[in-house]
Short mmCIF file of C-alpha atoms in Angstrom, two decimals:
data_model
loop_
_atom_site.label_atom_id
_atom_site.label_comp_id
_atom_site.label_asym_id
_atom_site.label_seq_id
_atom_site.Cartn_x
_atom_site.Cartn_y
_atom_site.Cartn_z
CA MET A 594 7.00 -22.44 3.34
CA GLU A 595 9.77 -21.76 0.71
CA SER A 596 12.38 -19.88 1.24
CA THR A 597 14.65 -18.82 -1.63
CA GLU A 598 17.61 -16.45 -2.04
CA ALA A 599 16.62 -15.83 -5.70
CA GLU A 600 17.87 -11.69 -6.55
CA LEU A 601 15.24 -9.73 -6.51
CA ILE A 602 15.56 -6.24 -8.74
CA ALA A 603 13.77 -3.15 -7.45
CA ARG A 604 12.61 -0.41 -9.84
CA PRO A 605 11.58 3.15 -9.19
CA VAL A 606 7.85 4.21 -10.51
CA LEU A 607 9.12 6.73 -12.06
CA GLU A 608 10.55 4.44 -14.85
CA PHE A 609 6.59 2.68 -15.82
CA THR A 610 3.65 4.34 -17.78
CA PRO A 611 1.09 4.78 -15.38
CA ILE A 612 -0.86 1.72 -17.18
CA GLN A 613 2.35 -0.45 -15.71
CA VAL A 614 2.12 0.82 -12.35
CA THR A 615 -1.69 -0.03 -11.91
CA ASP A 616 -1.16 -3.32 -13.66
CA ALA A 617 1.38 -3.90 -11.55
CA MET A 618 -0.70 -2.60 -8.36
CA ASN A 619 -3.71 -4.76 -9.42
CA ARG A 620 -2.01 -7.65 -9.91
CA SER A 621 0.05 -7.19 -6.75
CA PHE A 622 -3.44 -6.91 -4.65
CA GLU A 623 -5.34 -10.13 -6.87
CA GLU A 624 -7.81 -11.76 -4.23
CA TYR A 625 -6.54 -9.79 -1.51
CA MET A 626 -8.95 -9.48 1.70
CA VAL A 627 -10.38 -6.22 0.37
CA PRO A 628 -11.20 -6.23 -3.20
CA MET A 629 -9.04 -3.30 -5.07
CA VAL A 630 -8.82 -2.78 -9.14
CA PHE A 631 -8.00 0.25 -10.04
CA THR A 632 -7.72 2.37 -13.49
CA PRO A 633 -4.78 4.90 -14.27
CA ALA A 634 -7.12 7.68 -13.23
CA SER A 635 -8.33 5.74 -9.86
CA PHE A 636 -4.89 4.80 -8.99
CA GLU A 637 -4.27 8.43 -9.41
CA ARG A 638 -6.82 9.75 -7.38
CA ARG A 639 -5.85 7.02 -4.13
CA PHE A 640 -3.04 7.94 -3.95
CA ARG A 641 -2.03 11.80 -5.39
CA GLY A 642 -3.42 12.66 -2.08
CA GLU A 643 -1.18 10.67 0.13
CA HIS A 644 1.87 12.45 -1.71
CA LEU A 645 3.18 9.04 -3.37
CA ASP A 646 7.08 9.73 -3.97
CA ALA A 647 7.33 8.18 -7.33
CA GLU A 648 10.93 7.29 -6.79
CA ALA A 649 10.78 5.73 -3.66
CA SER A 650 7.60 3.47 -4.50
CA LYS A 651 8.87 0.80 -6.48
CA LEU A 652 7.81 -2.08 -8.43
CA TRP A 653 9.89 -5.42 -7.47
CA PHE A 654 10.87 -8.33 -10.55
CA GLN A 655 12.47 -11.63 -10.66
CA GLY A 656 14.08 -10.94 -13.89
CA GLU A 657 11.35 -9.86 -16.18
CA GLU A 658 8.31 -10.96 -13.61
CA LEU A 659 6.64 -9.12 -11.14
CA VAL A 660 6.93 -9.74 -8.04
CA GLY A 661 5.50 -7.03 -6.23
CA VAL A 662 4.87 -3.58 -5.16
CA VAL A 663 6.08 -1.09 -2.32
CA PHE A 664 4.54 2.46 -2.29
CA ILE A 665 6.22 5.04 -0.27
CA ALA A 666 4.73 8.04 0.37
CA ARG A 667 6.63 11.24 1.93
CA ARG A 668 5.42 13.95 4.36
CA GLY A 669 8.29 15.83 6.07
CA TRP A 670 10.84 13.66 7.47
CA THR A 671 7.77 10.56 7.90
CA SER A 672 8.00 7.92 5.10
CA ARG A 673 4.67 5.32 5.01
CA VAL A 674 4.14 2.01 3.14
CA ALA A 675 1.18 2.91 1.47
CA ALA A 676 0.32 0.19 -0.39
CA MET A 677 2.33 -3.14 -0.78
CA GLY A 678 1.34 -6.46 -2.28
CA LEU A 679 2.73 -9.51 -3.79
CA VAL A 680 1.35 -11.22 -6.80
CA ARG A 681 -0.37 -14.70 -5.99
CA GLU A 682 3.01 -16.71 -7.62
CA ALA A 683 5.10 -14.50 -4.75
CA ARG A 684 3.45 -15.19 -1.55
CA GLY A 685 4.54 -17.32 0.38
CA LYS A 686 8.30 -17.03 -0.57
CA HIS A 687 9.99 -14.99 2.13
CA TYR A 688 9.95 -12.00 -0.82
CA GLY A 689 7.60 -9.30 1.55
CA ARG A 690 10.40 -9.39 3.93
CA GLN A 691 13.31 -8.35 1.47
CA MET A 692 11.12 -5.43 -0.03
CA LEU A 693 9.79 -4.02 2.77
CA GLN A 694 13.56 -4.57 4.49
CA ALA A 695 14.72 -2.25 1.45
CA ALA A 696 12.49 0.38 1.49
CA ILE A 697 13.61 0.80 5.75
CA GLU A 698 16.56 1.09 4.40
CA GLU A 699 16.19 3.84 1.58
CA ALA A 700 14.04 5.77 4.66
CA THR A 701 17.36 5.69 6.82
CA ALA A 702 19.60 6.97 4.32
CA ARG A 703 17.14 9.11 3.14
CA GLY A 704 16.96 11.03 6.24
CA ASP A 705 13.86 10.29 7.84
CA ARG A 706 12.95 9.67 11.09
CA SER A 707 9.95 7.18 10.95
CA MET A 708 8.30 4.50 8.29
CA LEU A 709 4.17 4.14 9.08
CA LEU A 710 2.22 1.77 7.72
CA GLU A 711 -1.36 0.16 8.20
CA VAL A 712 -2.85 -2.95 8.28
CA PHE A 713 -5.95 -5.07 8.19
CA ALA A 714 -6.15 -7.02 11.70
CA ALA A 715 -7.27 -10.45 9.73
CA ASN A 716 -3.78 -10.25 8.50
CA GLU A 717 -1.48 -12.86 10.54
CA PRO A 718 1.26 -13.24 7.21
CA ALA A 719 2.16 -9.28 7.06
CA ARG A 720 1.22 -8.20 10.56
CA ARG A 721 3.99 -10.70 11.85
CA LEU A 722 6.93 -9.53 8.91
CA TYR A 723 5.85 -6.32 9.93
CA GLU A 724 6.63 -7.08 13.59
CA ARG A 725 9.75 -9.48 12.87
CA LEU A 726 10.49 -5.74 11.30
CA GLY A 727 10.51 -4.21 13.78
CA PHE A 728 7.00 -2.12 13.86
CA ARG A 729 5.25 -1.51 16.70
CA ASN A 730 1.40 -1.05 16.63
CA GLU A 731 0.39 1.70 17.71
CA ARG A 732 -3.32 1.59 18.05
CA GLU A 733 -6.07 -0.45 15.93
CA LEU A 734 -7.81 0.96 13.73
CA PHE A 735 -11.97 1.14 12.56
CA SER A 736 -13.45 1.74 9.78
CA PHE A 737 -17.19 3.58 9.76
CA ARG A 738 -19.12 3.82 6.41
CA TYR A 739 -22.53 6.19 6.44
CA VAL A 740 -24.68 5.54 3.57
CA PRO A 741 -26.96 8.65 3.11
CA ASN A 742 -30.49 7.32 2.16
CA PRO A 743 -32.76 9.59 -0.53
CA LYS A 744 -34.07 11.86 1.63
CA SER A 745 -31.07 12.62 3.76
CA PRO A 746 -29.74 15.49 1.69
CA GLN A 747 -33.56 16.93 2.04
CA ARG A 748 -33.27 16.35 5.83
CA ILE A 749 -30.12 18.54 6.26
CA ALA A 750 -30.59 21.31 4.22
CA GLU A 751 -33.87 21.36 6.25
CA ASN A 752 -32.30 21.31 9.16
CA TYR A 753 -29.97 23.81 8.20
CA ARG A 754 -32.19 26.23 7.18
CA LYS A 755 -33.83 26.03 10.97
#
């Protein structure tokens, strides 16, 4: 891994248009294990319900070049890393540590009592980073999906009438 001392600059999401924020998100999650491609409308739908804090959420740059994103959702005195990603060219350069450490420090300065995040078990580099910064695993997450067959709504309606 290459280490660098290059200075990164964080700018709040408030300073950008929805198109710019969406583009930064999409670029920061290219080739991610779960495909994520947003339009401004789908980004808004996805993050509005999570209470995304547009001041605490940042786009990170090295000079004029996008490095990545850290989106923070807030409820009460709890911050949650709703999304954190790096553009392909910035991965493996330890920028994630600097970005997340800044988010932790800002949450502490705001008086937040905790910070949460979720990560796929298979994402070892992210898991190691989070553990190095003091995050502790509380539980394993499971993902379930239900795909109804064409007859399911009818069956549900029939059962409801009984």
